[in-house]
PDB file of C-alpha atoms in Angstrom:
ATOM      1  CA  MET C   1      72.731 117.836  71.466  1.00 39.00           C
ATOM      2  CA  THR C   2      69.354 117.290  71.758  1.00 45.00           C
ATOM      3  CA  THR C   3      66.666 117.327  74.509  1.00 55.00           C
ATOM      4  CA  PRO C   4      63.266 115.508  74.396  1.00 55.00           C
ATOM      5  CA  ASP C   5      60.391 117.831  73.308  1.00 58.00           C
ATOM      6  CA  ASP C   6      58.933 117.956  76.913  1.00 73.00           C
ATOM      7  CA  SER C   7      62.244 118.801  78.624  1.00 85.00           C
ATOM      8  CA  GLN C   8      63.287 121.844  79.214  1.00 96.00           C
ATOM      9  CA  LEU C   9      67.162 122.543  79.049  1.00 95.00           C
ATOM     10  CA  VAL C  10      68.669 124.800  81.862  1.00 94.00           C
ATOM     11  CA  PHE C  11      71.916 125.185  80.838  1.00 95.00           C
ATOM     12  CA  ASP C  12      74.669 122.914  78.922  1.00 98.00           C
ATOM     13  CA  LYS C  13      78.114 123.910  79.711  1.00 96.00           C
ATOM     14  CA  ASP C  14      81.684 122.482  80.508  1.00 96.00           C
ATOM     15  CA  GLY C  15      80.763 118.887  80.124  1.00 97.00           C
ATOM     16  CA  VAL C  16      77.253 119.047  82.410  1.00 98.00           C
ATOM     17  CA  ARG C  17      73.775 119.338  81.051  1.00 98.00           C
ATOM     18  CA  LEU C  18      70.822 119.836  83.150  1.00 98.00           C
ATOM     19  CA  THR C  19      67.251 119.605  81.903  1.00 98.00           C
ATOM     20  CA  VAL C  20      63.646 119.462  83.647  1.00 98.00           C
ATOM     21  CA  GLU C  21      60.533 117.541  82.800  1.00 97.00           C
ATOM     22  CA  ASP C  22      57.694 118.285  85.294  1.00 96.00           C
ATOM     23  CA  ALA C  23      58.973 117.068  88.774  1.00 98.00           C
ATOM     24  CA  VAL C  24      62.145 115.262  87.190  1.00 98.00           C
ATOM     25  CA  ALA C  25      65.588 116.983  86.676  1.00 98.00           C
ATOM     26  CA  THR C  26      68.381 114.820  84.782  1.00 98.00           C
ATOM     27  CA  VAL C  27      71.649 115.985  85.193  1.00 98.00           C
ATOM     28  CA  THR C  28      73.950 114.555  81.982  1.00 98.00           C
ATOM     29  CA  LEU C  29      77.791 114.191  81.885  1.00 98.00           C
ATOM     30  CA  THR C  30      78.412 115.046  78.215  1.00 98.00           C
ATOM     31  CA  ASN C  31      81.835 114.124  77.330  1.00 97.00           C
ATOM     32  CA  PRO C  32      81.669 110.403  76.221  1.00 97.00           C
ATOM     33  CA  ALA C  33      84.974 111.056  74.068  1.00 97.00           C
ATOM     34  CA  LYS C  34      86.841 111.197  77.191  1.00 95.00           C
ATOM     35  CA  ARG C  35      84.754 108.802  79.334  1.00 97.00           C
ATOM     36  CA  ASN C  36      83.222 112.077  81.036  1.00 98.00           C
ATOM     37  CA  ALA C  37      86.387 112.447  82.741  1.00 96.00           C
ATOM     38  CA  GLN C  38      86.115 115.106  85.376  1.00 96.00           C
ATOM     39  CA  SER C  39      87.600 118.849  86.097  1.00 94.00           C
ATOM     40  CA  PRO C  40      87.224 121.792  88.307  1.00 93.00           C
ATOM     41  CA  ALA C  41      85.159 123.064  85.674  1.00 94.00           C
ATOM     42  CA  LEU C  42      82.916 120.477  85.615  1.00 97.00           C
ATOM     43  CA  TRP C  43      82.626 120.226  89.341  1.00 97.00           C
ATOM     44  CA  ARG C  44      81.490 124.223  89.389  1.00 96.00           C
ATOM     45  CA  ALA C  45      78.824 123.036  86.929  1.00 98.00           C
ATOM     46  CA  LEU C  46      77.362 120.438  88.824  1.00 98.00           C
ATOM     47  CA  THR C  47      77.089 122.639  91.822  1.00 98.00           C
ATOM     48  CA  GLU C  48      75.426 125.133  89.363  1.00 98.00           C
ATOM     49  CA  ALA C  49      73.167 122.555  88.460  1.00 98.00           C
ATOM     50  CA  GLY C  50      71.945 121.868  92.236  1.00 98.00           C
ATOM     51  CA  ARG C  51      71.620 125.706  92.591  1.00 97.00           C
ATOM     52  CA  SER C  52      69.282 125.942  89.316  1.00 97.00           C
ATOM     53  CA  LEU C  53      66.804 123.387  90.421  1.00 97.00           C
ATOM     54  CA  PRO C  54      63.310 124.673  90.004  1.00 96.00           C
ATOM     55  CA  GLY C  55      61.381 124.123  93.281  1.00 96.00           C
ATOM     56  CA  SER C  56      59.295 121.720  91.564  1.00 96.00           C
ATOM     57  CA  VAL C  57      61.651 119.305  90.989  1.00 98.00           C
ATOM     58  CA  ARG C  58      61.435 116.213  93.382  1.00 98.00           C
ATOM     59  CA  ILE C  59      64.039 113.714  91.525  1.00 98.00           C
ATOM     60  CA  VAL C  60      67.348 114.126  89.893  1.00 98.00           C
ATOM     61  CA  VAL C  61      68.694 111.594  87.851  1.00 98.00           C
ATOM     62  CA  LEU C  62      72.101 111.508  87.118  1.00 98.00           C
ATOM     63  CA  ARG C  63      73.577 110.064  84.094  1.00 98.00           C
ATOM     64  CA  GLY C  64      76.517 110.087  81.609  1.00 98.00           C
ATOM     65  CA  GLU C  65      76.651 109.641  77.966  1.00 98.00           C
ATOM     66  CA  GLY C  66      78.229 107.168  76.287  1.00 98.00           C
ATOM     67  CA  LYS C  67      79.803 103.664  77.189  1.00 97.00           C
ATOM     68  CA  SER C  68      80.726 104.894  80.701  1.00 97.00           C
ATOM     69  CA  PHE C  69      79.271 107.026  83.403  1.00 98.00           C
ATOM     70  CA  SER C  70      82.652 108.652  84.463  1.00 98.00           C
ATOM     71  CA  ALA C  71      86.155 107.420  84.588  1.00 96.00           C
ATOM     72  CA  GLY C  72      87.018 109.672  87.254  1.00 95.00           C
ATOM     73  CA  LEU C  73      89.600 112.628  87.471  1.00 91.00           C
ATOM     74  CA  ASP C  74      91.095 113.774  84.229  1.00 88.00           C
ATOM     75  CA  ARG C  75      94.698 112.999  84.754  1.00 82.00           C
ATOM     76  CA  GLN C  76      95.401 116.536  82.771  1.00 80.00           C
ATOM     77  CA  ALA C  77      94.979 117.883  86.114  1.00 77.00           C
ATOM     78  CA  PHE C  78      98.354 116.401  87.552  1.00 75.00           C
ATOM     79  CA  THR C  79     100.263 117.741  84.493  1.00 78.00           C
ATOM     80  CA  PRO C  80     102.301 120.846  85.251  1.00 74.00           C
ATOM     81  CA  GLU C  81     100.049 122.771  82.628  1.00 76.00           C
ATOM     82  CA  GLY C  82      96.818 121.667  84.354  1.00 74.00           C
ATOM     83  CA  PHE C  83      93.763 122.928  82.569  1.00 80.00           C
ATOM     84  CA  ASP C  84      93.565 125.998  80.972  1.00 79.00           C
ATOM     85  CA  GLY C  85      92.881 129.221  83.261  1.00 77.00           C
ATOM     86  CA  GLU C  86      92.943 126.749  86.267  1.00 80.00           C
ATOM     87  CA  PRO C  87      95.937 126.313  88.816  1.00 75.00           C
ATOM     88  CA  SER C  88      97.538 122.692  88.354  1.00 78.00           C
ATOM     89  CA  PHE C  89      97.070 120.228  91.224  1.00 79.00           C
ATOM     90  CA  LEU C  90     101.006 120.601  91.463  1.00 80.00           C
ATOM     91  CA  ASP C  91     100.637 124.178  91.837  1.00 81.00           C
ATOM     92  CA  MET C  92      97.809 123.845  94.497  1.00 82.00           C
ATOM     93  CA  ALA C  93     100.128 121.338  96.545  1.00 83.00           C
ATOM     94  CA  ARG C  94     102.305 123.997  97.023  1.00 86.00           C
ATOM     95  CA  GLY C  95      99.913 126.591  98.522  1.00 86.00           C
ATOM     96  CA  SER C  96      99.191 126.721 102.067  1.00 91.00           C
ATOM     97  CA  ASP C  97      97.122 124.524 104.210  1.00 91.00           C
ATOM     98  CA  ALA C  98      94.242 126.928 104.118  1.00 93.00           C
ATOM     99  CA  ASP C  99      94.457 127.608 100.679  1.00 89.00           C
ATOM    100  CA  LEU C 100      94.396 123.942  99.829  1.00 90.00           C
ATOM    101  CA  ASP C 101      91.468 123.093 102.380  1.00 93.00           C
ATOM    102  CA  ALA C 102      89.502 125.736 100.587  1.00 93.00           C
ATOM    103  CA  VAL C 103      89.902 124.773  97.093  1.00 90.00           C
ATOM    104  CA  ILE C 104      89.447 121.192  97.970  1.00 93.00           C
ATOM    105  CA  ALA C 105      85.815 122.332 100.000  1.00 95.00           C
ATOM    106  CA  GLU C 106      84.502 123.954  96.363  1.00 95.00           C
ATOM    107  CA  TYR C 107      85.475 121.045  94.468  1.00 95.00           C
ATOM    108  CA  GLN C 108      83.230 119.096  97.151  1.00 97.00           C
ATOM    109  CA  GLU C 109      80.346 121.321  96.848  1.00 98.00           C
ATOM    110  CA  ALA C 110      79.437 119.454  93.561  1.00 98.00           C
ATOM    111  CA  PHE C 111      79.222 116.419  95.431  1.00 98.00           C
ATOM    112  CA  THR C 112      77.180 117.376  98.402  1.00 98.00           C
ATOM    113  CA  TRP C 113      73.995 118.944  97.047  1.00 98.00           C
ATOM    114  CA  TRP C 114      72.346 115.399  95.776  1.00 98.00           C
ATOM    115  CA  ARG C 115      71.207 114.357  99.368  1.00 96.00           C
ATOM    116  CA  ARG C 116      69.338 117.574 100.064  1.00 96.00           C
ATOM    117  CA  SER C 117      66.113 116.472 101.944  1.00 93.00           C
ATOM    118  CA  ASP C 118      63.734 117.627  99.226  1.00 96.00           C
ATOM    119  CA  LEU C 119      65.257 115.542  96.469  1.00 98.00           C
ATOM    120  CA  VAL C 120      65.726 111.770  96.040  1.00 98.00           C
ATOM    121  CA  SER C 121      68.859 111.879  93.507  1.00 98.00           C
ATOM    122  CA  ILE C 122      69.490 108.657  91.462  1.00 98.00           C
ATOM    123  CA  ALA C 123      72.769 107.662  89.783  1.00 98.00           C
ATOM    124  CA  ALA C 124      72.219 105.598  86.490  1.00 98.00           C
ATOM    125  CA  VAL C 125      75.447 103.944  86.087  1.00 98.00           C
ATOM    126  CA  GLN C 126      76.764 102.280  83.362  1.00 98.00           C
ATOM    127  CA  GLY C 127      80.367 101.304  82.353  1.00 98.00           C
ATOM    128  CA  HIS C 128      83.231 102.776  84.395  1.00 98.00           C
ATOM    129  CA  ALA C 129      82.590 104.429  87.776  1.00 98.00           C
ATOM    130  CA  ILE C 130      86.172 105.028  88.517  1.00 98.00           C
ATOM    131  CA  GLY C 131      87.497 107.137  91.524  1.00 97.00           C
ATOM    132  CA  ALA C 132      85.881 110.934  91.295  1.00 97.00           C
ATOM    133  CA  GLY C 133      83.332 108.999  89.375  1.00 98.00           C
ATOM    134  CA  PHE C 134      82.601 106.343  91.795  1.00 98.00           C
ATOM    135  CA  GLN C 135      82.676 108.562  94.660  1.00 98.00           C
ATOM    136  CA  LEU C 136      80.036 110.911  91.972  1.00 98.00           C
ATOM    137  CA  ALA C 137      77.663 107.711  91.929  1.00 98.00           C
ATOM    138  CA  LEU C 138      78.158 107.338  95.828  1.00 98.00           C
ATOM    139  CA  ALA C 139      76.739 111.271  96.364  1.00 98.00           C
ATOM    140  CA  CYS C 140      73.305 110.129  95.302  1.00 98.00           C
ATOM    141  CA  ASP C 141      70.694 108.686  97.372  1.00 98.00           C
ATOM    142  CA  LEU C 142      70.126 105.511  94.837  1.00 98.00           C
ATOM    143  CA  ARG C 143      72.232 103.905  92.322  1.00 98.00           C
ATOM    144  CA  VAL C 144      70.690 101.929  89.368  1.00 98.00           C
ATOM    145  CA  VAL C 145      73.451  99.972  87.526  1.00 98.00           C
ATOM    146  CA  ALA C 146      73.927  98.516  84.301  1.00 98.00           C
ATOM    147  CA  GLU C 147      75.236  94.682  84.258  1.00 98.00           C
ATOM    148  CA  ASP C 148      78.523  96.061  82.764  1.00 98.00           C
ATOM    149  CA  VAL C 149      79.341  98.665  85.461  1.00 98.00           C
ATOM    150  CA  GLN C 150      82.840  98.520  86.886  1.00 98.00           C
ATOM    151  CA  PHE C 151      83.183 100.519  90.244  1.00 98.00           C
ATOM    152  CA  ALA C 152      86.696 101.359  91.627  1.00 98.00           C
ATOM    153  CA  MET C 153      88.245 103.836  93.981  1.00 97.00           C
ATOM    154  CA  ARG C 154      91.715 104.095  92.628  1.00 95.00           C
ATOM    155  CA  GLU C 155      92.860 107.109  94.596  1.00 94.00           C
ATOM    156  CA  THR C 156      94.922 105.337  97.292  1.00 93.00           C
ATOM    157  CA  SER C 157      96.337 103.312  94.296  1.00 89.00           C
ATOM    158  CA  LEU C 158      97.749 106.713  93.312  1.00 88.00           C
ATOM    159  CA  GLY C 159      99.207 107.916  96.453  1.00 91.00           C
ATOM    160  CA  LEU C 160      95.990 109.990  97.427  1.00 92.00           C
ATOM    161  CA  VAL C 161      92.790 109.762  99.263  1.00 95.00           C
ATOM    162  CA  PRO C 162      89.156 109.641  98.584  1.00 96.00           C
ATOM    163  CA  ASP C 163      88.327 113.325  98.915  1.00 96.00           C
ATOM    164  CA  LEU C 164      85.075 114.077  97.590  1.00 97.00           C
ATOM    165  CA  THR C 165      82.930 112.789  99.830  1.00 97.00           C
ATOM    166  CA  GLY C 166      82.444 109.495  99.113  1.00 97.00           C
ATOM    167  CA  THR C 167      84.052 107.912 102.076  1.00 98.00           C
ATOM    168  CA  HIS C 168      81.008 108.716 104.253  1.00 97.00           C
ATOM    169  CA  PRO C 169      78.333 107.098 102.126  1.00 97.00           C
ATOM    170  CA  LEU C 170      80.738 103.903 100.920  1.00 98.00           C
ATOM    171  CA  VAL C 171      81.399 102.913 104.961  1.00 97.00           C
ATOM    172  CA  SER C 172      77.179 103.640 105.334  1.00 96.00           C
ATOM    173  CA  LEU C 173      76.423 101.256 102.562  1.00 97.00           C
ATOM    174  CA  VAL C 174      79.063  98.615 102.933  1.00 98.00           C
ATOM    175  CA  GLY C 175      80.687  98.760 106.443  1.00 97.00           C
ATOM    176  CA  TYR C 176      84.060  99.972 107.464  1.00 98.00           C
ATOM    177  CA  ALA C 177      85.819  96.406 106.537  1.00 98.00           C
ATOM    178  CA  ARG C 178      84.606  96.176 103.055  1.00 98.00           C
ATOM    179  CA  ALA C 179      85.061 100.050 101.966  1.00 98.00           C
ATOM    180  CA  LEU C 180      88.378 100.038 103.550  1.00 98.00           C
ATOM    181  CA  GLU C 181      89.179  96.566 101.317  1.00 98.00           C
ATOM    182  CA  ILE C 182      87.531  98.477  98.334  1.00 98.00           C
ATOM    183  CA  CYS C 183      89.804 101.638  98.722  1.00 98.00           C
ATOM    184  CA  ALA C 184      93.036  99.955  99.526  1.00 97.00           C
ATOM    185  CA  THR C 185      92.948  97.727  97.027  1.00 97.00           C
ATOM    186  CA  GLY C 186      91.469  99.944  94.195  1.00 97.00           C
ATOM    187  CA  ARG C 187      89.754  96.719  92.642  1.00 97.00           C
ATOM    188  CA  PHE C 188      86.838  96.573  90.424  1.00 98.00           C
ATOM    189  CA  VAL C 189      83.360  96.095  92.099  1.00 98.00           C
ATOM    190  CA  HIS C 190      81.007  94.788  89.306  1.00 98.00           C
ATOM    191  CA  ALA C 191      77.488  94.825  88.773  1.00 98.00           C
ATOM    192  CA  GLU C 192      76.402  91.264  90.721  1.00 98.00           C
ATOM    193  CA  GLU C 193      78.634  92.286  93.775  1.00 98.00           C
ATOM    194  CA  ALA C 194      77.541  96.074  94.061  1.00 98.00           C
ATOM    195  CA  GLU C 195      73.667  94.894  94.263  1.00 98.00           C
ATOM    196  CA  ARG C 196      74.667  91.950  96.391  1.00 98.00           C
ATOM    197  CA  ILE C 197      76.734  94.065  99.148  1.00 98.00           C
ATOM    198  CA  GLY C 198      74.304  97.253  98.933  1.00 98.00           C
ATOM    199  CA  LEU C 199      76.065  99.616  96.604  1.00 98.00           C
ATOM    200  CA  ALA C 200      73.271  99.417  93.947  1.00 98.00           C
ATOM    201  CA  ASN C 201      69.666  99.256  94.503  1.00 98.00           C
ATOM    202  CA  ILE C 202      69.172  97.417  91.270  1.00 98.00           C
ATOM    203  CA  ALA C 203      71.130  95.968  88.526  1.00 98.00           C
ATOM    204  CA  VAL C 204      69.716  95.292  85.151  1.00 98.00           C
ATOM    205  CA  PRO C 205      70.679  94.852  81.464  1.00 98.00           C
ATOM    206  CA  VAL C 206      72.720  97.622  79.758  1.00 98.00           C
ATOM    207  CA  ASP C 207      69.507  98.046  77.441  1.00 98.00           C
ATOM    208  CA  GLU C 208      66.965  98.269  80.242  1.00 98.00           C
ATOM    209  CA  LEU C 209      68.882 101.023  82.583  1.00 98.00           C
ATOM    210  CA  ASP C 210      67.237 103.974  81.301  1.00 98.00           C
ATOM    211  CA  ALA C 211      63.580 101.859  81.748  1.00 98.00           C
ATOM    212  CA  ALA C 212      64.533 100.764  85.091  1.00 98.00           C
ATOM    213  CA  VAL C 213      65.350 104.455  86.133  1.00 98.00           C
ATOM    214  CA  ARG C 214      61.961 105.976  85.026  1.00 98.00           C
ATOM    215  CA  ASP C 215      60.008 103.198  86.550  1.00 98.00           C
ATOM    216  CA  LEU C 216      61.747 103.912  89.973  1.00 98.00           C
ATOM    217  CA  SER C 217      61.219 107.573  89.717  1.00 98.00           C
ATOM    218  CA  ALA C 218      57.475 107.246  89.043  1.00 98.00           C
ATOM    219  CA  ALA C 219      57.446 104.763  91.865  1.00 98.00           C
ATOM    220  CA  LEU C 220      59.282 107.384  94.130  1.00 98.00           C
ATOM    221  CA  LEU C 221      56.787 110.438  92.595  1.00 98.00           C
ATOM    222  CA  ALA C 222      53.519 108.285  93.644  1.00 98.00           C
ATOM    223  CA  ALA C 223      53.974 109.022  97.492  1.00 95.00           C
ATOM    224  CA  PRO C 224      53.028 112.401  98.474  1.00 96.00           C
ATOM    225  CA  ARG C 225      56.186 114.888  98.328  1.00 96.00           C
ATOM    226  CA  ASP C 226      55.989 115.913 102.282  1.00 96.00           C
ATOM    227  CA  ALA C 227      55.723 112.168 103.257  1.00 96.00           C
ATOM    228  CA  VAL C 228      58.975 111.357 101.468  1.00 97.00           C
ATOM    229  CA  VAL C 229      60.701 114.419 102.623  1.00 96.00           C
ATOM    230  CA  GLU C 230      60.148 113.767 106.319  1.00 96.00           C
ATOM    231  CA  THR C 231      61.157 109.846 105.506  1.00 97.00           C
ATOM    232  CA  LYS C 232      64.044 110.993 104.213  1.00 97.00           C
ATOM    233  CA  ALA C 233      64.987 113.067 106.896  1.00 96.00           C
ATOM    234  CA  LEU C 234      64.218 110.467 109.459  1.00 97.00           C
ATOM    235  CA  LEU C 235      66.038 107.832 107.742  1.00 97.00           C
ATOM    236  CA  GLN C 236      69.184 110.344 106.976  1.00 95.00           C
ATOM    237  CA  GLY C 237      69.522 110.934 110.591  1.00 95.00           C
ATOM    238  CA  ALA C 238      69.123 107.477 112.270  1.00 96.00           C
ATOM    239  CA  ALA C 239      72.649 106.609 112.315  1.00 93.00           C
ATOM    240  CA  GLY C 240      73.428 109.232 114.449  1.00 94.00           C
ATOM    241  CA  ARG C 241      70.168 108.649 116.903  1.00 97.00           C
ATOM    242  CA  SER C 242      69.636 106.183 119.659  1.00 98.00           C
ATOM    243  CA  TYR C 243      66.916 104.373 119.412  1.00 98.00           C
ATOM    244  CA  GLU C 244      64.758 106.124 121.622  1.00 98.00           C
ATOM    245  CA  ASP C 245      65.886 109.489 120.183  1.00 98.00           C
ATOM    246  CA  GLN C 246      64.878 107.852 116.783  1.00 98.00           C
ATOM    247  CA  ARG C 247      61.509 106.982 118.227  1.00 97.00           C
ATOM    248  CA  THR C 248      61.032 110.369 119.483  1.00 98.00           C
ATOM    249  CA  ALA C 249      61.884 111.607 116.106  1.00 97.00           C
ATOM    250  CA  GLU C 250      59.597 109.422 114.230  1.00 97.00           C
ATOM    251  CA  ARG C 251      56.903 110.610 116.656  1.00 97.00           C
ATOM    252  CA  ALA C 252      57.099 113.949 115.800  1.00 96.00           C
ATOM    253  CA  ALA C 253      57.417 113.677 112.189  1.00 96.00           C
ATOM    254  CA  GLN C 254      54.454 111.886 112.448  1.00 96.00           C
ATOM    255  CA  ALA C 255      52.545 114.632 114.340  1.00 96.00           C
ATOM    256  CA  ARG C 256      53.545 116.966 111.791  1.00 94.00           C
ATOM    257  CA  ARG C 257      52.441 114.599 108.801  1.00 94.00           C
ATOM    258  CA  LEU C 258      48.725 114.211 110.738  1.00 95.00           C
ATOM    259  CA  ARG C 259      48.531 118.033 111.500  1.00 94.00           C
ATOM    260  CA  ASP C 260      48.997 118.580 107.572  1.00 92.00           C
ATOM    261  CA  LEU C 261      46.439 115.913 106.767  1.00 93.00           C
ATOM    262  CA  ALA C 262      44.019 117.289 108.684  1.00 92.00           C
ATOM    263  CA  GLY C 263      44.506 120.928 107.580  1.00 89.00           C
ATOM    264  CA  LEU C 264      46.147 122.028 111.041  1.00 83.00           C
ATOM    265  CA  GLY C 265      49.669 122.598 110.095  1.00 72.00           C
ATOM    266  CA  ASP C 266      51.434 125.921 110.340  1.00 65.00           C
TER     267      ASP C 266
END
């Protein structure tokens, strides 16, 4: 494992590596031999990555090593043995509703911090992004995809439901009817369609993925941090507000910005 000379390695464990270079953090899935299949240990490492970010970080890039972003949940979870030191999913199913709910809530924490108001997160997605991999890409604010990307939500096909926070952003991005069709059929969504329906912000050739993410990160960093934070909060809350309430929120946010620019902030 190597990191760029100007990047600081924060940690590297359980299939997740976190590095920081100035205002940009990179979270890398590091098990390409298994197409970055996911496990409870990986989810705990992703949660730790969110908690370990220095306060200077403004952009978080999520990427996967190898030809696939993430092929989804490691099927070992459904075997009687499960993972070493972990209860199998079959054993979990025999527990109480409260215990099962608590375990799933813990897993979901790996997918929730990417939309923090003080960060902008970018998923750089190539190859397969299946099931939990699709949901991890959806956890980010923005998605830059390679032309070989293959999104699919396969949980329903396996008799399950998407439960790693992906349903809300999927509906927000593509609408209820399209989200239902994608989830219920489990079909692949490729780069051209992903960009057309709003799943992807940008689609580029495979060999241009890293450069496109760098360019987008630089553009996001060009604006003052506080203005980006306020704008993100406005946009995140817009769907839950009426038109008039959104106007009020805009005025309040702009008043804060003007006072700060005038040196009159708290």
